[in-house]
PDB file of N, CA and C in Angstrom:
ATOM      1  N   UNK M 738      52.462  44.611-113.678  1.00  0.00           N
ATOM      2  CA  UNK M 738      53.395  45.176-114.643  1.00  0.00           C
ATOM      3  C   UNK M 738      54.827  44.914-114.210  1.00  0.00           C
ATOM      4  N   UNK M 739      55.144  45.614-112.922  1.00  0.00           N
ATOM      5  CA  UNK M 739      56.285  45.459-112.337  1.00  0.00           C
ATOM      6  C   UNK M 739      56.980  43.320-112.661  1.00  0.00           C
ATOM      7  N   UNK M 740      56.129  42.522-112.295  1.00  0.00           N
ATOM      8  CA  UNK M 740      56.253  41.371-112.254  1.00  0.00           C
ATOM      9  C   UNK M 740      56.414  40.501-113.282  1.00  0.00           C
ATOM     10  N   UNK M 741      55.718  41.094-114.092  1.00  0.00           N
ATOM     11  CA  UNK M 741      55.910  40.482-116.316  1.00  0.00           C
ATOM     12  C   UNK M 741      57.382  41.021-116.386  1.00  0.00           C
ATOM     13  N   UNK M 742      57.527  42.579-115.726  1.00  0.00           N
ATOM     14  CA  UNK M 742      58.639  43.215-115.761  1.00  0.00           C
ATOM     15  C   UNK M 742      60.411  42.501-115.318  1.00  0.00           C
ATOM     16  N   UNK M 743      60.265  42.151-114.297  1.00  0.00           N
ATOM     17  CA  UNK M 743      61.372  41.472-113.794  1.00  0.00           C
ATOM     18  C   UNK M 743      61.367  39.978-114.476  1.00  0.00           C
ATOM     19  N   UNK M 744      60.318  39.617-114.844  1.00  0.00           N
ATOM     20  CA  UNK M 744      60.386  38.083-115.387  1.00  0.00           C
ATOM     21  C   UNK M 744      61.230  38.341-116.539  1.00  0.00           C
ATOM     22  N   UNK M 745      60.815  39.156-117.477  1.00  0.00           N
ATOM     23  CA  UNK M 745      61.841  39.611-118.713  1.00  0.00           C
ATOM     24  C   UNK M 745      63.148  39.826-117.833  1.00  0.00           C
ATOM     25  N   UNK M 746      63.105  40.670-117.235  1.00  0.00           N
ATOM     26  CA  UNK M 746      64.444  41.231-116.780  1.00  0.00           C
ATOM     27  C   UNK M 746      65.522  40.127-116.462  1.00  0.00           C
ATOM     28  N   UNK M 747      64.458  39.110-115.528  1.00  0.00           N
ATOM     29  CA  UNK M 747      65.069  37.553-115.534  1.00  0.00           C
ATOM     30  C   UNK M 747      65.833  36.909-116.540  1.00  0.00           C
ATOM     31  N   UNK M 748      65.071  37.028-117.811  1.00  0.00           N
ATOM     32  CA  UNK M 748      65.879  36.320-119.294  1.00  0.00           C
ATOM     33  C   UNK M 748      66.860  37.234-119.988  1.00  0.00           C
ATOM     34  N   UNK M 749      67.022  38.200-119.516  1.00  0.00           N
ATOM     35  CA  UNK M 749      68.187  39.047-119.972  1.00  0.00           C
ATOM     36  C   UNK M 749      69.436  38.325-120.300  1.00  0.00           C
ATOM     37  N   UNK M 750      70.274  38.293-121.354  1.00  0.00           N
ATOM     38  CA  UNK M 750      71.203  37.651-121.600  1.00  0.00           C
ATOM     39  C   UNK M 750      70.903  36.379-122.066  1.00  0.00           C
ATOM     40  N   UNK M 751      70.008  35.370-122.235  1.00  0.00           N
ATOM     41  CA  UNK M 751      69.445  34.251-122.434  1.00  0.00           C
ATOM     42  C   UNK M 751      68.411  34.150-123.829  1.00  0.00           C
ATOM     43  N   UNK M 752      69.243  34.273-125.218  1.00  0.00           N
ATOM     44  CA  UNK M 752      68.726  34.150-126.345  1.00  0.00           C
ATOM     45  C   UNK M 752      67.372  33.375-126.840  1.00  0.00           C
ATOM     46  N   UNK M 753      67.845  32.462-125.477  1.00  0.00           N
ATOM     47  CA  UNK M 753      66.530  31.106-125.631  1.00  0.00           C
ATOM     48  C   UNK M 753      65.264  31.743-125.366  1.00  0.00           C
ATOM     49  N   UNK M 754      65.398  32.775-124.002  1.00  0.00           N
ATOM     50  CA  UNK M 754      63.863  32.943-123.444  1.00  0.00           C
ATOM     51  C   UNK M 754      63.243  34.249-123.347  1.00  0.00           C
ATOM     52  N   UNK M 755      64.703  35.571-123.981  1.00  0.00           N
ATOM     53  CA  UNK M 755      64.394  36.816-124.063  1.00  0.00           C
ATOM     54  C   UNK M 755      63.112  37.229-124.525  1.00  0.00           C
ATOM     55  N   UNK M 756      62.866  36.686-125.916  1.00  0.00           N
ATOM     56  CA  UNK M 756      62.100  37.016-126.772  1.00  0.00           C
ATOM     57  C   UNK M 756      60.722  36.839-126.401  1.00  0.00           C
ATOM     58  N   UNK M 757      60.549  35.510-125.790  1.00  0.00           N
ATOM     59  CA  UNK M 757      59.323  35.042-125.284  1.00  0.00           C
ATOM     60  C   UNK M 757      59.091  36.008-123.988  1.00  0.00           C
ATOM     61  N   UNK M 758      59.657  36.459-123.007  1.00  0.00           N
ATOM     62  CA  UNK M 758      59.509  36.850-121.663  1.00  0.00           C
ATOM     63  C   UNK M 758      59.283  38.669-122.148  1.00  0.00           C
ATOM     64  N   UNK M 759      59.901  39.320-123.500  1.00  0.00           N
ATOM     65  CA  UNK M 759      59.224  40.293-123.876  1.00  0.00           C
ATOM     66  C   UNK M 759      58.084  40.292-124.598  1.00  0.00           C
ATOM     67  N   UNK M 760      57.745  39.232-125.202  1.00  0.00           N
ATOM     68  CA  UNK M 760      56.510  38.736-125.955  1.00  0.00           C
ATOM     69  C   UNK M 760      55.515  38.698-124.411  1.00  0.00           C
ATOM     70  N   UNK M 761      55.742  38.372-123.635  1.00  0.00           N
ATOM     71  CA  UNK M 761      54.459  38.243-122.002  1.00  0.00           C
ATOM     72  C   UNK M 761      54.682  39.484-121.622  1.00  0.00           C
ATOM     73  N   UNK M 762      55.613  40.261-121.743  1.00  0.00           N
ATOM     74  CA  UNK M 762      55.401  41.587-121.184  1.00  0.00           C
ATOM     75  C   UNK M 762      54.545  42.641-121.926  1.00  0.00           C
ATOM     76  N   UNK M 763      54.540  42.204-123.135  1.00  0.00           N
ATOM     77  CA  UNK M 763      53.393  43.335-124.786  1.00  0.00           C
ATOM     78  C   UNK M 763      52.663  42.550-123.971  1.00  0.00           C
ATOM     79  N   UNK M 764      52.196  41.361-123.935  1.00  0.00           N
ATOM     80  CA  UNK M 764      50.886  40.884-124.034  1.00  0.00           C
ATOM     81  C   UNK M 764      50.426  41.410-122.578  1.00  0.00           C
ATOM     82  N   UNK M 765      50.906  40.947-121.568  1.00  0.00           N
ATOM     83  CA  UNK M 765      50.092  41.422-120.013  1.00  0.00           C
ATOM     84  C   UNK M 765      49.784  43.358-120.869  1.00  0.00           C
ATOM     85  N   UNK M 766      50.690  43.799-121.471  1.00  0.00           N
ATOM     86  CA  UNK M 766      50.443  45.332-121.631  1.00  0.00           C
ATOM     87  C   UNK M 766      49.197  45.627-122.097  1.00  0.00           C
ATOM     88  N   UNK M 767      49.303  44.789-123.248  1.00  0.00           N
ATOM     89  CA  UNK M 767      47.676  44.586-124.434  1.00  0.00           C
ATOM     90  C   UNK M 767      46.923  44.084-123.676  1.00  0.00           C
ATOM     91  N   UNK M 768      46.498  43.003-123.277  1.00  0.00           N
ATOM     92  CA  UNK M 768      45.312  42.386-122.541  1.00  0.00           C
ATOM     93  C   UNK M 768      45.216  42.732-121.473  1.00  0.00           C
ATOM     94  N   UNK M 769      45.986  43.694-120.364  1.00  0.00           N
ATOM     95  CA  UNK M 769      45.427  44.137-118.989  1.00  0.00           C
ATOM     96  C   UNK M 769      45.220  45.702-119.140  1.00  0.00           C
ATOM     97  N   UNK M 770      46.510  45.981-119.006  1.00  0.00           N
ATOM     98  CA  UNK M 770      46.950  47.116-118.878  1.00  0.00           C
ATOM     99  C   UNK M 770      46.327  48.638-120.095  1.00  0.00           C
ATOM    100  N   UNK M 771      46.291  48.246-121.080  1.00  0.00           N
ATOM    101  CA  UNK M 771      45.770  49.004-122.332  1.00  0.00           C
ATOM    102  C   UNK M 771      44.122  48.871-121.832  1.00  0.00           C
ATOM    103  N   UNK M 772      43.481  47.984-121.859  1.00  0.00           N
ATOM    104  CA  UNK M 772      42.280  47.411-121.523  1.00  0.00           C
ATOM    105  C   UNK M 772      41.545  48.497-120.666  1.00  0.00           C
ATOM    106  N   UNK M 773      42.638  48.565-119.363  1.00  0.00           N
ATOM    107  CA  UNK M 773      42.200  49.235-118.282  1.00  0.00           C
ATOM    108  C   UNK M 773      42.159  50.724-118.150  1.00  0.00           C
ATOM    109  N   UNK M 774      43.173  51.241-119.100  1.00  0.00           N
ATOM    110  CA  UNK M 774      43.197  52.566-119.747  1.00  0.00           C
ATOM    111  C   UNK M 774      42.126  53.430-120.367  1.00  0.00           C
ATOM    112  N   UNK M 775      41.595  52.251-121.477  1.00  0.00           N
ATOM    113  CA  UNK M 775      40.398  52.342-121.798  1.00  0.00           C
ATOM    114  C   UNK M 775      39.138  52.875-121.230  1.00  0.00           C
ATOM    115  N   UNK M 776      39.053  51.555-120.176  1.00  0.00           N
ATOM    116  CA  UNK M 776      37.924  52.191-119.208  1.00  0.00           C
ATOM    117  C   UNK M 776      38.206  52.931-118.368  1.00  0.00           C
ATOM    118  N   UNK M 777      39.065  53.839-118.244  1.00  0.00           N
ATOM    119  CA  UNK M 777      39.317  55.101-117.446  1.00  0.00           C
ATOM    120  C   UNK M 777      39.109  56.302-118.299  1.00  0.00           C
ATOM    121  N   UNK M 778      39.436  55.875-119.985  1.00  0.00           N
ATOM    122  CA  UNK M 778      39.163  57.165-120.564  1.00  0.00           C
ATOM    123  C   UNK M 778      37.682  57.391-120.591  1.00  0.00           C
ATOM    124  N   UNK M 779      37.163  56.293-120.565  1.00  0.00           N
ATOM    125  CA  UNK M 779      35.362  56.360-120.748  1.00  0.00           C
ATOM    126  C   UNK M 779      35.079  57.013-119.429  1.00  0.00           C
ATOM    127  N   UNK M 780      35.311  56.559-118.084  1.00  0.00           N
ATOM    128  CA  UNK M 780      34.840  57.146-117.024  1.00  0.00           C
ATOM    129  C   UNK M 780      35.645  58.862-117.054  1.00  0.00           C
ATOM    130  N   UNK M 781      36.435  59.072-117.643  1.00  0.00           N
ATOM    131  CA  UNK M 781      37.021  60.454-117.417  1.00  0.00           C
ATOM    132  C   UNK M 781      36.529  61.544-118.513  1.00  0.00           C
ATOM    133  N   UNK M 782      35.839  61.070-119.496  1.00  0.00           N
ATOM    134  CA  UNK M 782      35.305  62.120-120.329  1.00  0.00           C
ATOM    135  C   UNK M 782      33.758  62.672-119.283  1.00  0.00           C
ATOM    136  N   UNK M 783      33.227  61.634-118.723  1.00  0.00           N
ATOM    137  CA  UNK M 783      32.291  61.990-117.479  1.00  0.00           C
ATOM    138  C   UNK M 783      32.517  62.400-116.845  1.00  0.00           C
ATOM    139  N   UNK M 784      33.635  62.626-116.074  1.00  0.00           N
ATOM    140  CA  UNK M 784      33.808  63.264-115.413  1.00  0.00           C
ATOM    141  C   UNK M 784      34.706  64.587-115.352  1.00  0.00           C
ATOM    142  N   UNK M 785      34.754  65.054-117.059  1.00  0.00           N
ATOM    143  CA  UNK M 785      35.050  66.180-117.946  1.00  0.00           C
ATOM    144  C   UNK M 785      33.731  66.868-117.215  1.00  0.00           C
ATOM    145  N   UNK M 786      32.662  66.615-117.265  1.00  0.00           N
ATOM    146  CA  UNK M 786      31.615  67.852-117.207  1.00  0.00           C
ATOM    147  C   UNK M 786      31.983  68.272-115.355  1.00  0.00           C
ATOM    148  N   UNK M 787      32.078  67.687-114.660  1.00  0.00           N
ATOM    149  CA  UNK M 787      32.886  68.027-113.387  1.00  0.00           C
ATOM    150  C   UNK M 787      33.813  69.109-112.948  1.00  0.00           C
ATOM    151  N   UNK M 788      33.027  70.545-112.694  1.00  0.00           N
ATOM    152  CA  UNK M 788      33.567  71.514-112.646  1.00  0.00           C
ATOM    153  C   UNK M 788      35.350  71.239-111.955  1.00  0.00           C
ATOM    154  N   UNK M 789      35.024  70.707-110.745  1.00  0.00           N
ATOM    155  CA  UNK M 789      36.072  70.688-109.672  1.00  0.00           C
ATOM    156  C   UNK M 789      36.679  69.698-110.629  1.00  0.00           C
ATOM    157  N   UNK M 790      36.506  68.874-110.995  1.00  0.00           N
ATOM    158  CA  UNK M 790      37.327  67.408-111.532  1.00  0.00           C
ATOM    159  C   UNK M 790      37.687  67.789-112.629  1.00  0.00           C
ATOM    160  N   UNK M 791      37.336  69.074-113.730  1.00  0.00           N
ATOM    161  CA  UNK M 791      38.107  69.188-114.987  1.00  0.00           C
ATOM    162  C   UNK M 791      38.993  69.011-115.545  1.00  0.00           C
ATOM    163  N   UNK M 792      39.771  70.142-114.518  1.00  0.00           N
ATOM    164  CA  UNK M 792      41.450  70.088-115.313  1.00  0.00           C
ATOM    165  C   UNK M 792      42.404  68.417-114.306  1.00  0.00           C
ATOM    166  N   UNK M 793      42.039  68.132-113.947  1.00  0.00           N
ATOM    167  CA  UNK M 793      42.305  66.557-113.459  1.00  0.00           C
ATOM    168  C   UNK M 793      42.297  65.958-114.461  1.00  0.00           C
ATOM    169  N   UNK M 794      40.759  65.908-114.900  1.00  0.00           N
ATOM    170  CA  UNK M 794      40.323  64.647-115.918  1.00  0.00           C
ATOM    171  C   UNK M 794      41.062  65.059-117.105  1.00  0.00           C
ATOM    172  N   UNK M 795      41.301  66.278-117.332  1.00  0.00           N
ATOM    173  CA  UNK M 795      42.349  66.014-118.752  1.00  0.00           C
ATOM    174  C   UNK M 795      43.758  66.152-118.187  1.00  0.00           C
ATOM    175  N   UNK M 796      44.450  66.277-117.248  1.00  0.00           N
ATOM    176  CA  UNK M 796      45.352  65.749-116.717  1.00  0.00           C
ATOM    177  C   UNK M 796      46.030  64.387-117.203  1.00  0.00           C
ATOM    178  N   UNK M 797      44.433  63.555-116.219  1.00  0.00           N
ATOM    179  CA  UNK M 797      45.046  62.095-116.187  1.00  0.00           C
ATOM    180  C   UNK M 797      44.714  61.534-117.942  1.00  0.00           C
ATOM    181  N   UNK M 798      44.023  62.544-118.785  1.00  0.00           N
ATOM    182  CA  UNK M 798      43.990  61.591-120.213  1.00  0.00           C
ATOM    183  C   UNK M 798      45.042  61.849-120.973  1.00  0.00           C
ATOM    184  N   UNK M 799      46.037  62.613-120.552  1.00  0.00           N
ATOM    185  CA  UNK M 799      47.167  63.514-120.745  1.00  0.00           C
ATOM    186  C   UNK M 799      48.380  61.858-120.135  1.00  0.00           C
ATOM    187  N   UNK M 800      48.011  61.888-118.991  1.00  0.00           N
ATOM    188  CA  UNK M 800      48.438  60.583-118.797  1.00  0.00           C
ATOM    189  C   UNK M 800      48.499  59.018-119.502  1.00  0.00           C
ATOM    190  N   UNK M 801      47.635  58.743-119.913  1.00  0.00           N
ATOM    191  CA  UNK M 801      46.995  57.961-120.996  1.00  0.00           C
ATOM    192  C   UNK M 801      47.723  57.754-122.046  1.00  0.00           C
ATOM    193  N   UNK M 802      47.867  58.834-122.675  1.00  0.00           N
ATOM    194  CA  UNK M 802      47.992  59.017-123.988  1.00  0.00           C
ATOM    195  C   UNK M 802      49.509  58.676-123.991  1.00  0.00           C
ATOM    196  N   UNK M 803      50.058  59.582-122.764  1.00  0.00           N
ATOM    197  CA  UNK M 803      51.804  59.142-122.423  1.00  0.00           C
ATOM    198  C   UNK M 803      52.155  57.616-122.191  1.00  0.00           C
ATOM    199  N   UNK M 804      51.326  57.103-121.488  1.00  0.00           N
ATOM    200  CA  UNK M 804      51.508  55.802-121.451  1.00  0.00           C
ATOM    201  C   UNK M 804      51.201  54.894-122.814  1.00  0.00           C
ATOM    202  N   UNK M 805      50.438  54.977-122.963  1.00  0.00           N
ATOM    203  CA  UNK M 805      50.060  54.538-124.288  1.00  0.00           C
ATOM    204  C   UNK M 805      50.778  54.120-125.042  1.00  0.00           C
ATOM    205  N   UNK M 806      51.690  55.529-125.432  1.00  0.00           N
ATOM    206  CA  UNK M 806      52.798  55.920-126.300  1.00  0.00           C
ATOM    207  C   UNK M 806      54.107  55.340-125.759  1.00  0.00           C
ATOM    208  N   UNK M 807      54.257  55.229-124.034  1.00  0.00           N
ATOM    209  CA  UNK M 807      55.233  54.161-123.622  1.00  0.00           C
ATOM    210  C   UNK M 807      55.080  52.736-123.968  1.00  0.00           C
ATOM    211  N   UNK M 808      53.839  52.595-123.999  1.00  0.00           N
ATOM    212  CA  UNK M 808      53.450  50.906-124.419  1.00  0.00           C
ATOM    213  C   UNK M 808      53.479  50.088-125.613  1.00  0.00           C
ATOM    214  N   UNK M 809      53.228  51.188-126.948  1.00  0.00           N
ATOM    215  CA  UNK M 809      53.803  51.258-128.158  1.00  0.00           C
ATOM    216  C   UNK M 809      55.087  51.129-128.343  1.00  0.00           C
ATOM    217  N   UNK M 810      55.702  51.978-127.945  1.00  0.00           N
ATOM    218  CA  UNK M 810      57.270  52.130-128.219  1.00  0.00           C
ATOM    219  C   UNK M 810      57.490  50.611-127.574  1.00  0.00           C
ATOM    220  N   UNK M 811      57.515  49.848-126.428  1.00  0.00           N
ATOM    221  CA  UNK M 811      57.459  48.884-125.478  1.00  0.00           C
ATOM    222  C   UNK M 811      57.631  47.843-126.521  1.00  0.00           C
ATOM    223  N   UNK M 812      56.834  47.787-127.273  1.00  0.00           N
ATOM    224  CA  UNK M 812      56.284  46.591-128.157  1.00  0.00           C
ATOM    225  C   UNK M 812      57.636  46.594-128.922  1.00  0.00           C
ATOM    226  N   UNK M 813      58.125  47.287-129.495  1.00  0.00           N
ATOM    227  CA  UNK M 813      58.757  47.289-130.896  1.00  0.00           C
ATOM    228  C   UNK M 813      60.633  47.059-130.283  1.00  0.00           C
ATOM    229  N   UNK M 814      60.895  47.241-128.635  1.00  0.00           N
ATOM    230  CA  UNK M 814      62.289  47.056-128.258  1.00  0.00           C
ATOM    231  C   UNK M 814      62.836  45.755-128.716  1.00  0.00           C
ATOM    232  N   UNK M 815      63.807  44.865-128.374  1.00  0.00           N
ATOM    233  CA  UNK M 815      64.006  43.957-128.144  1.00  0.00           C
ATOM    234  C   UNK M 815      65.357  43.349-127.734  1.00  0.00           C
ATOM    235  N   UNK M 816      65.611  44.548-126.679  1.00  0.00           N
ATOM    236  CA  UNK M 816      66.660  44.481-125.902  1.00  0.00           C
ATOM    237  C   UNK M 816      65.909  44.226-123.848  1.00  0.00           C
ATOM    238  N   UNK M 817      66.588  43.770-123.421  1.00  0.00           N
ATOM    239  CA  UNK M 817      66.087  44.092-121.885  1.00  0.00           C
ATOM    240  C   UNK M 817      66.237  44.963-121.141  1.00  0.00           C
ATOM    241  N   UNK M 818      67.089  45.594-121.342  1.00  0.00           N
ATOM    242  CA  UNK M 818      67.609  47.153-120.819  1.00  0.00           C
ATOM    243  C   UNK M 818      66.905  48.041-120.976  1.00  0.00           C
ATOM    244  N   UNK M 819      66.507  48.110-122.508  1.00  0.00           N
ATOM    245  CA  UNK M 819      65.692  49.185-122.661  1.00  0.00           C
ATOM    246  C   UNK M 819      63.840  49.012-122.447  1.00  0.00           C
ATOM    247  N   UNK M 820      63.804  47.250-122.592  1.00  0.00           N
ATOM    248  CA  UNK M 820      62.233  47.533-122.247  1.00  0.00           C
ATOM    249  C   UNK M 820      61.877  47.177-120.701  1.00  0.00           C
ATOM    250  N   UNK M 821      63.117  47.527-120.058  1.00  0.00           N
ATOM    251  CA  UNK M 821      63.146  47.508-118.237  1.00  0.00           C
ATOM    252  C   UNK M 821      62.801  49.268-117.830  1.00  0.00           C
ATOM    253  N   UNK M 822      63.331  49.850-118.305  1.00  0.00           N
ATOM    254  CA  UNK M 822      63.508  51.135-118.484  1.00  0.00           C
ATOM    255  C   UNK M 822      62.282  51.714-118.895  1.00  0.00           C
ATOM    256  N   UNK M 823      61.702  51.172-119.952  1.00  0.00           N
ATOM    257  CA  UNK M 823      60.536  51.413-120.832  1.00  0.00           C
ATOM    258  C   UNK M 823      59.058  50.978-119.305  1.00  0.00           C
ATOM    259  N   UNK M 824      59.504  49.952-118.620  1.00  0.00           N
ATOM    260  CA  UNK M 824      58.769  49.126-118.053  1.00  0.00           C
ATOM    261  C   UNK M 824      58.562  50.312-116.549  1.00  0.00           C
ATOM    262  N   UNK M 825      59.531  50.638-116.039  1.00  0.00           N
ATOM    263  CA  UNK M 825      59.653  51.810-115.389  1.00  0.00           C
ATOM    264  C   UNK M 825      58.807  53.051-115.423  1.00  0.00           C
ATOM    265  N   UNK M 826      59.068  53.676-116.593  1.00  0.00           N
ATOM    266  CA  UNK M 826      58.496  54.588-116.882  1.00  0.00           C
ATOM    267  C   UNK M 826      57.152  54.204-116.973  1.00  0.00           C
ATOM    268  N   UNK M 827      56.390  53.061-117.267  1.00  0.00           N
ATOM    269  CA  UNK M 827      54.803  53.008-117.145  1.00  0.00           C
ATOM    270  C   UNK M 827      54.437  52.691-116.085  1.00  0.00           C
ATOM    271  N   UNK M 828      55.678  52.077-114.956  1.00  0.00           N
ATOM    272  CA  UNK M 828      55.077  52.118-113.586  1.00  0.00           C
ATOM    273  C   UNK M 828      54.887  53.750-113.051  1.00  0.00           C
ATOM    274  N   UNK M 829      56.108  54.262-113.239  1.00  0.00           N
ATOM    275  CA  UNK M 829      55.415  55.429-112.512  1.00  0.00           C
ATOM    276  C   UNK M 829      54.300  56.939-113.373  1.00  0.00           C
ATOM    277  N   UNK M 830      53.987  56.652-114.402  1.00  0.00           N
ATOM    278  CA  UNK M 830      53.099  57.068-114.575  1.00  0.00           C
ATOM    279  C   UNK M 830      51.616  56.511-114.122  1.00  0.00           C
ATOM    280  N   UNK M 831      51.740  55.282-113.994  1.00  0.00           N
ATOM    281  CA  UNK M 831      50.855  54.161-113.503  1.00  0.00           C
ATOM    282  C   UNK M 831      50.500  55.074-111.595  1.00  0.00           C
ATOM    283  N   UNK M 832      51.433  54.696-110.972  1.00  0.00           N
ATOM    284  CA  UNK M 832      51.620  55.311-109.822  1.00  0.00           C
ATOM    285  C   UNK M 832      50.873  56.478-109.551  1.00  0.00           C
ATOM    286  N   UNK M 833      51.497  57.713-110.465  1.00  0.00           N
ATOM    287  CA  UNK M 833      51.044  59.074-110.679  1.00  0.00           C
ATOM    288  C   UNK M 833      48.935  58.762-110.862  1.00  0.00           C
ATOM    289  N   UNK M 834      48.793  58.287-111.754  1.00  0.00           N
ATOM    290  CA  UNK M 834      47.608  57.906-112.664  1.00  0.00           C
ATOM    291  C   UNK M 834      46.315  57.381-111.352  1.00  0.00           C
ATOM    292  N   UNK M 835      46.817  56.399-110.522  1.00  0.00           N
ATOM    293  CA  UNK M 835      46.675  55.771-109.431  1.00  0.00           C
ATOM    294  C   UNK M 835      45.968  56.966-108.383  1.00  0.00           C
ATOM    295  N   UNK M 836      46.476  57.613-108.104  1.00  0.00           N
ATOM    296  CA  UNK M 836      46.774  58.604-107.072  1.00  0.00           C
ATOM    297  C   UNK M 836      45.556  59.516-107.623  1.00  0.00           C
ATOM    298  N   UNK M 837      45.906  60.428-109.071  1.00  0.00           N
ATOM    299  CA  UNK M 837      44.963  61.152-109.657  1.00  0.00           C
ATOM    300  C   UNK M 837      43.591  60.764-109.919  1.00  0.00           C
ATOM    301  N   UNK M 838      43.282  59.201-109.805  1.00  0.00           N
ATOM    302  CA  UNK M 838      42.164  58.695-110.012  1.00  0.00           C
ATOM    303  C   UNK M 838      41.297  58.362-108.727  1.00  0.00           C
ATOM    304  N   UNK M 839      42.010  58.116-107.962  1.00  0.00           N
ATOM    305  CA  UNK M 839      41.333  58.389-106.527  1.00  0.00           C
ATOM    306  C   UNK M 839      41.196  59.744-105.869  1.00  0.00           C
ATOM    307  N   UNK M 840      41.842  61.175-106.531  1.00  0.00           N
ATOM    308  CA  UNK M 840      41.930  62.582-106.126  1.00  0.00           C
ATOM    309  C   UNK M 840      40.369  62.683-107.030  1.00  0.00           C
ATOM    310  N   UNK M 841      40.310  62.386-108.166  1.00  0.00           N
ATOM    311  CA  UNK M 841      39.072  62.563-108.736  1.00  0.00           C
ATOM    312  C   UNK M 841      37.776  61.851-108.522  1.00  0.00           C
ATOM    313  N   UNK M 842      38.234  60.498-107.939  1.00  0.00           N
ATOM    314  CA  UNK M 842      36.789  59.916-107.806  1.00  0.00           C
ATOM    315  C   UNK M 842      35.977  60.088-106.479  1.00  0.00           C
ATOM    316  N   UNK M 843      37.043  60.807-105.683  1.00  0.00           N
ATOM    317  CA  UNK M 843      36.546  61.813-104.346  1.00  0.00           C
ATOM    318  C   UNK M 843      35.718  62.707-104.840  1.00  0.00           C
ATOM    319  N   UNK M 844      36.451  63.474-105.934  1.00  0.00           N
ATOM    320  CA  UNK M 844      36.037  64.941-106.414  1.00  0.00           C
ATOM    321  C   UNK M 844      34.722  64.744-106.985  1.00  0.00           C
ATOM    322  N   UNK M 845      34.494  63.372-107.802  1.00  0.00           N
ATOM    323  CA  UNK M 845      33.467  63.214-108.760  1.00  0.00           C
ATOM    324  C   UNK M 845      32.261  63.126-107.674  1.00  0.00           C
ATOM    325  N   UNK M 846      32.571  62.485-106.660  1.00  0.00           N
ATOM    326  CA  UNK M 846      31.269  61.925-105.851  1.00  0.00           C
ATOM    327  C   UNK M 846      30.897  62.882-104.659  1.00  0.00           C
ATOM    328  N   UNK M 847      31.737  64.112-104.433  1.00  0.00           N
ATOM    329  CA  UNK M 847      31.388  65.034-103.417  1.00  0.00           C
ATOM    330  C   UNK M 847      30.861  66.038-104.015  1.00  0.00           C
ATOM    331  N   UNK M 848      30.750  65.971-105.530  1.00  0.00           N
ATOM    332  CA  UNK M 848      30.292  66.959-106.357  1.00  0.00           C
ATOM    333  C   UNK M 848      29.012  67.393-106.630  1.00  0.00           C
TER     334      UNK M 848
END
């Protein structure tokens, strides 16, 4: 993310290649990143029945949904400033998300 991220950030000011370098940043979003979301919401409704892992698992779909909604908005910028900023904010929910998914997949398997 970070790396699609700075590549845009790279064409900042450069009419020629802005457009395209935010066009690879939706797309790594859509084809990796959204993708992978996905299969976390599937593994986290399973691990909804997870006494200890509950309020986690709707935590991190709480997470999801925020990102999501960063990744949407993401799509529709077409400035670099703001979809650097935009790009930010899904790293560190990413980060956060990261962290909570390894707090739970402890929780899920000691359970």
């Amino acid at each position: 993310l970070l790396a699609a991220g700075l590549r845009m950030w790279a064409a900042r000011g450069r009419s020629d290649v802005l457009p395209r370098a935010l066009a690879d940043l939706g797309h790594f979003c859509d084809s990796t990143l959204l993708p992978h979301l996905e299969r976390d919401e599937r593994w986290l409704r399973d691990a909804q029945d997870c006494a200890e892992g509950h309020l986690l698992a709707q935590a991190m779909r709480a997470e999801i949904r925020a990102m999501t909604g960063v990744i949407e908005e993401l799509g529709s910028v077409s400035e670099a400033c703001e979809a650097m900023a935009l790009t930010r904010v899904v790293h560190s929910f990413l980060v956060a998300h990261d962290h909570h998914e390894n707090l739970l997949r402890a929780t899920v398997t000691t359970a």
